[in-house]
Short mmCIF file of C-alpha atoms and ligand atoms in Angstrom, two decimals:
data_model
loop_
_atom_site.label_atom_id
_atom_site.label_comp_id
_atom_site.label_asym_id
_atom_site.label_seq_id
_atom_site.Cartn_x
_atom_site.Cartn_y
_atom_site.Cartn_z
CA MET W 139 46.79 -31.02 -13.20
CA SER W 140 48.08 -32.82 -10.16
CA GLU W 141 50.31 -35.70 -10.33
CA SER W 142 50.28 -38.70 -8.60
CA ARG W 143 53.21 -39.95 -6.46
CA GLN W 144 54.35 -43.29 -7.33
CA THR W 145 55.45 -46.09 -5.06
CA HIS W 146 56.54 -49.36 -4.61
CA PHE W 147 54.77 -52.51 -4.78
CA GLY W 148 57.24 -55.44 -4.96
CA TYR W 149 59.13 -54.74 -7.87
CA GLN W 150 56.08 -52.82 -9.27
CA THR W 151 55.81 -48.80 -9.70
CA VAL W 152 52.66 -47.93 -8.43
CA ASP W 153 50.61 -44.87 -7.69
CA GLU W 154 50.98 -44.04 -3.54
CA ALA W 155 47.23 -44.47 -3.61
CA GLN W 156 47.02 -48.00 -4.83
CA LYS W 157 49.30 -49.67 -2.56
CA ALA W 158 47.51 -50.03 0.51
CA GLY W 159 44.68 -51.88 -1.43
CA ARG W 160 47.15 -54.07 -3.24
CA VAL W 161 48.77 -55.07 0.16
CA ALA W 162 45.40 -55.73 1.61
CA GLY W 163 44.54 -58.08 -1.18
CA VAL W 164 47.49 -59.96 -0.17
CA PHE W 165 46.80 -60.29 3.44
CA HIS W 166 42.89 -61.21 3.02
CA SER W 167 44.24 -64.09 0.81
CA VAL W 168 46.98 -65.51 2.98
CA ALA W 169 45.11 -64.67 6.17
CA THR W 170 43.93 -68.48 6.77
CA ARG W 171 46.91 -69.92 5.82
CA TYR W 172 49.15 -67.04 7.33
CA ASP W 173 50.32 -69.26 10.57
CA LEU W 174 51.07 -72.12 8.44
CA MET W 175 53.04 -70.43 5.59
CA ASN W 176 55.12 -69.00 8.30
CA ASP W 177 56.56 -72.20 9.79
CA LEU W 178 57.28 -73.71 6.33
CA MET W 179 58.76 -70.72 4.77
CA SER W 180 60.83 -70.19 7.35
CA GLY W 181 61.34 -73.80 8.49
CA GLY W 182 59.91 -72.40 11.98
CA LEU W 183 63.00 -69.77 12.36
CA HIS W 184 60.16 -67.22 12.61
CA ARG W 185 59.63 -68.65 15.91
CA LEU W 186 62.97 -68.19 17.22
CA TRP W 187 63.23 -64.61 15.87
CA LYS W 188 59.92 -63.65 17.82
CA ILE W 189 61.48 -65.17 20.94
CA PHE W 190 64.47 -62.75 20.71
CA THR W 191 62.04 -59.80 19.78
CA VAL W 192 60.36 -60.65 22.77
CA ARG W 193 63.43 -60.95 25.11
CA GLN W 194 64.32 -57.86 23.84
CA ALA W 195 61.21 -56.08 24.24
CA ALA W 196 62.09 -56.90 28.16
CA VAL W 197 58.25 -56.15 28.61
CA ARG W 198 57.20 -56.01 32.35
CA PRO W 199 54.42 -56.43 34.53
CA GLY W 200 51.73 -53.58 34.22
CA MET W 201 53.13 -51.94 31.24
CA ARG W 202 51.23 -50.80 27.96
CA VAL W 203 52.25 -52.47 24.81
CA LEU W 204 50.99 -51.90 21.38
CA ASP W 205 51.73 -54.56 18.66
CA VAL W 206 51.57 -52.67 15.07
CA ALA W 207 50.64 -54.72 11.93
CA GLY W 208 50.25 -57.55 14.70
CA GLY W 209 48.30 -59.53 12.37
CA THR W 210 47.85 -63.21 13.63
CA ALA W 211 49.38 -62.19 17.37
CA ASP W 212 52.11 -64.00 17.84
CA LEU W 213 53.91 -61.22 19.36
CA ALA W 214 51.05 -59.75 20.99
CA ARG W 215 50.10 -63.18 22.95
CA ALA W 216 53.36 -63.81 24.21
CA PHE W 217 53.46 -59.68 25.43
CA ALA W 218 49.85 -60.41 27.15
CA ARG W 219 51.58 -63.10 29.01
CA ARG W 220 54.10 -60.62 30.60
CA VAL W 221 52.03 -57.78 31.54
CA GLY W 222 49.78 -59.58 33.73
CA PRO W 223 46.36 -58.41 34.93
CA ARG W 224 47.36 -54.79 35.29
CA GLY W 225 48.99 -54.51 32.02
CA GLU W 226 47.24 -53.76 28.43
CA VAL W 227 48.36 -55.06 25.20
CA TRP W 228 46.69 -53.63 22.08
CA LEU W 229 46.74 -55.67 19.10
CA THR W 230 46.55 -53.80 15.80
CA ASP W 231 46.21 -54.17 12.10
CA ILE W 232 45.26 -52.38 8.97
CA ASN W 233 43.33 -56.06 7.65
CA GLY W 234 40.37 -57.30 9.17
CA SER W 235 41.12 -61.08 8.05
CA MET W 236 44.51 -61.10 9.68
CA LEU W 237 43.36 -59.29 12.98
CA ALA W 238 40.38 -61.80 12.86
CA VAL W 239 42.73 -64.50 13.35
CA GLY W 240 44.84 -62.65 15.73
CA ARG W 241 41.78 -61.43 17.88
CA ASP W 242 40.54 -65.53 17.82
CA ARG W 243 44.15 -66.65 18.77
CA LEU W 244 44.22 -64.18 21.90
CA ILE W 245 40.57 -65.00 23.00
CA ASP W 246 41.76 -69.02 23.08
CA ASP W 247 44.63 -68.00 25.06
CA GLY W 248 41.82 -66.49 27.67
CA CYS W 249 43.62 -63.23 26.72
CA LEU W 250 40.99 -60.28 27.07
CA HIS W 251 42.80 -57.55 25.33
CA PRO W 252 41.65 -55.39 22.72
CA ALA W 253 41.95 -55.89 18.83
CA VAL W 254 41.77 -52.78 17.11
CA GLN W 255 41.55 -52.19 12.88
CA CYS W 256 43.48 -49.22 12.26
CA ASP W 257 46.47 -47.63 10.03
CA ALA W 258 49.88 -47.70 11.43
CA GLU W 259 50.21 -44.48 9.74
CA ALA W 260 47.74 -42.84 11.72
CA LEU W 261 47.31 -44.42 15.16
CA PRO W 262 44.16 -44.00 17.16
CA PHE W 263 46.17 -43.51 20.45
CA PRO W 264 47.34 -40.60 22.50
CA ASP W 265 50.74 -39.35 22.64
CA ALA W 266 53.14 -40.87 24.92
CA TYR W 267 50.44 -43.72 26.03
CA PHE W 268 52.56 -46.85 25.56
CA ASP W 269 56.12 -48.30 27.22
CA ARG W 270 56.55 -50.53 24.20
CA VAL W 271 55.68 -50.66 20.50
CA SER W 272 56.54 -53.45 18.35
CA VAL W 273 56.33 -54.03 14.75
CA ALA W 274 57.04 -57.30 13.07
CA PHE W 275 57.29 -57.96 9.19
CA GLY W 276 55.14 -54.94 8.86
CA LEU W 277 56.57 -52.03 8.27
CA ARG W 278 57.93 -53.44 4.57
CA ASN W 279 54.45 -53.38 3.63
CA MET W 280 53.52 -49.43 4.32
CA THR W 281 53.26 -47.03 2.11
CA HIS W 282 54.61 -44.11 4.37
CA LYS W 283 57.19 -45.74 6.45
CA GLU W 284 58.58 -42.47 7.88
CA ARG W 285 54.73 -41.68 8.64
CA ALA W 286 54.37 -44.83 10.12
CA LEU W 287 57.53 -44.58 12.58
CA ALA W 288 56.57 -41.05 13.58
CA GLU W 289 53.34 -42.24 14.80
CA MET W 290 55.14 -45.36 16.83
CA HIS W 291 57.16 -42.08 18.44
CA ARG W 292 54.59 -40.30 18.99
CA VAL W 293 52.45 -42.86 21.21
CA LEU W 294 55.30 -44.00 22.81
CA ALA W 295 56.14 -42.37 26.56
CA PRO W 296 59.51 -41.03 27.08
CA GLY W 297 61.68 -43.91 27.56
CA GLY W 298 59.75 -46.10 25.82
CA ARG W 299 61.30 -48.78 23.54
CA LEU W 300 60.39 -49.42 19.58
CA LEU W 301 61.18 -52.78 18.18
CA VAL W 302 61.20 -53.37 14.29
CA LEU W 303 61.63 -57.14 13.26
CA GLU W 304 61.84 -57.10 9.45
CA PHE W 305 63.37 -59.01 6.55
CA SER W 306 66.53 -57.17 5.82
CA ARG W 307 70.12 -57.66 3.74
CA VAL W 308 71.49 -61.02 4.00
CA ARG W 309 75.16 -61.46 3.96
CA LYS W 310 76.91 -61.37 0.19
CA ALA W 311 77.84 -65.14 0.52
CA LEU W 312 74.06 -66.07 1.55
CA ALA W 313 72.57 -63.66 -1.11
CA PRO W 314 72.85 -66.72 -4.09
CA LEU W 315 71.19 -69.05 -2.36
CA TYR W 316 68.81 -67.17 -1.08
CA ASP W 317 67.73 -65.54 -4.34
CA ILE W 318 67.03 -68.99 -5.34
CA TYR W 319 65.12 -69.93 -2.44
CA SER W 320 62.88 -66.35 -2.47
CA PHE W 321 62.21 -66.53 -6.29
CA SER W 322 61.65 -70.19 -7.04
CA VAL W 323 60.94 -72.39 -3.63
CA LEU W 324 58.41 -69.21 -1.85
CA PRO W 325 56.10 -69.05 -4.88
CA TRP W 326 56.07 -72.76 -5.30
CA LEU W 327 55.08 -73.21 -2.00
CA GLY W 328 52.92 -70.13 -1.91
CA ALA W 329 50.97 -71.95 -4.73
CA ARG W 330 50.61 -75.36 -3.26
CA VAL W 331 49.97 -74.27 0.21
CA ALA W 332 48.07 -71.07 0.16
CA GLY W 333 46.98 -71.53 -3.40
CA ASP W 334 48.32 -68.11 -3.99
CA GLU W 335 51.51 -67.83 -5.99
CA ALA W 336 51.40 -63.65 -6.44
CA SER W 337 51.46 -62.93 -2.99
CA TYR W 338 54.42 -64.86 -2.25
CA ARG W 339 56.08 -63.36 -5.28
CA TYR W 340 55.29 -60.13 -3.59
CA LEU W 341 56.73 -61.14 -0.26
CA ALA W 342 60.21 -62.20 -2.09
CA GLU W 343 60.16 -58.91 -4.23
CA SER W 344 59.09 -56.53 -1.05
CA ILE W 345 62.11 -57.60 0.89
CA ARG W 346 64.42 -56.76 -1.95
CA MET W 347 63.11 -53.37 -2.08
CA HIS W 348 62.89 -52.72 1.79
CA PRO W 349 65.54 -50.15 3.07
CA ASP W 350 68.79 -51.96 4.70
CA GLN W 351 69.81 -51.93 8.04
CA GLU W 352 71.60 -49.17 7.74
CA THR W 353 68.99 -47.22 6.14
CA LEU W 354 66.07 -48.53 8.58
CA LYS W 355 68.66 -47.51 11.49
CA THR W 356 69.13 -43.81 10.11
CA MET W 357 65.18 -43.55 9.36
CA MET W 358 64.63 -44.39 13.15
CA GLU W 359 67.09 -41.48 14.17
CA SER W 360 65.34 -39.01 11.73
CA ALA W 361 61.98 -39.89 13.55
CA GLY W 362 63.26 -39.09 16.99
CA PHE W 363 64.73 -42.51 18.20
CA THR W 364 67.70 -42.37 19.81
CA ARG W 365 70.37 -45.23 20.81
CA VAL W 366 69.30 -47.08 17.59
CA ARG W 367 71.06 -50.37 16.83
CA TYR W 368 70.14 -53.68 15.12
CA PHE W 369 70.97 -57.33 15.77
CA ASN W 370 71.01 -59.33 12.66
CA LEU W 371 69.15 -62.88 12.68
CA THR W 372 70.16 -65.74 10.24
CA GLY W 373 72.75 -64.10 8.68
CA GLY W 374 70.76 -60.93 7.77
CA VAL W 375 67.49 -62.77 6.84
CA VAL W 376 65.85 -60.71 9.21
CA ALA W 377 67.17 -57.94 11.66
CA LEU W 378 65.66 -56.31 14.87
CA HIS W 379 66.03 -52.91 15.22
CA GLU W 380 65.26 -51.28 18.34
CA GLY W 381 65.12 -47.52 19.65
CA PHE W 382 64.22 -45.50 22.34
CA LYS W 383 62.02 -42.34 22.87
CA PRO W 384 64.32 -39.66 24.63
N1 SAM V 676 53.14 -59.00 13.10
C1 SAM V 676 52.74 -60.34 12.27
C2 SAM V 676 53.62 -61.29 12.52
O1 SAM V 676 54.81 -60.87 12.65
O2 SAM V 676 53.29 -62.59 11.84
C3 SAM V 676 51.72 -60.21 11.09
C4 SAM V 676 52.80 -59.99 10.07
S1 SAM V 676 52.19 -59.92 8.17
C5 SAM V 676 53.77 -60.16 7.21
C6 SAM V 676 52.45 -57.89 7.80
C7 SAM V 676 51.03 -57.20 8.71
O3 SAM V 676 51.06 -55.99 8.30
C8 SAM V 676 49.73 -58.07 8.02
O4 SAM V 676 48.62 -58.56 8.71
C9 SAM V 676 49.17 -56.47 7.12
O5 SAM V 676 47.44 -56.22 6.99
C10 SAM V 676 49.82 -55.16 8.26
N2 SAM V 676 49.72 -53.97 7.59
C11 SAM V 676 50.34 -53.81 6.16
N3 SAM V 676 50.10 -52.29 6.23
C12 SAM V 676 49.77 -51.80 7.27
C13 SAM V 676 49.55 -50.64 8.10
N4 SAM V 676 49.71 -49.34 7.21
N5 SAM V 676 48.73 -50.37 8.89
C14 SAM V 676 48.84 -51.65 9.78
N6 SAM V 676 48.87 -53.11 9.15
C15 SAM V 676 49.17 -53.19 8.51
#
């Protein structure tokens, strides 16, 4: 009898085969309120974290950029303004509800870039196609993070850059306050604003289960990235990891 592998869904242990479905449930549920909740939960800070990410990406006109798990397209829209008419920005996400919001926001900006529903663990793009790959607040939700990082490495051209923006490990002094905020305020806000307390409890738990700064750096190096470094933002609430394909 074959034993099924286990993974985390927040603090719960679930079969690997179940995780993607559980994550999908979270994002189908929150998609229409996702942007509002981001502003409320972070006090607008997520905008600054994304501005920093876009600056660090150093996207130039004519480049090809892939935004993995791009959701409501905050990064893709910013990249679209930078690549100009000869460049390409591909918004991708596994979740149709999130992708639909992102695609509509791109169109509202007058950007005619493709939106593709796909799994980060099996990207439908040729090897070495992109100059930049980004993933913001997405890696944490993936079942096989190593597989997703390997795919991002595969589709990057030599010299290309990966940017991973993700919740990370906060400075020790901030931890008690951050715990109260995460496990009391976040689910409360989720219940009141998005009508979904469980999804925001998952958010708090999944952040705690995600690899810390050094572990993610090592994972990126194992996937083949070089010159990997990270920037702690807001005391490590979030970290931006950057790595290059040699
Ligand atoms: N990148 C956007 C942002 O920064 O606002 C959205 C982040 S949202 C917290 C996480 C996104 O990851 C969701 O839209 C979810 O559908 C997507 N996601 C989760 N697992 C995925 C996978 N295996 N492949 C692609 N996208 C995935």
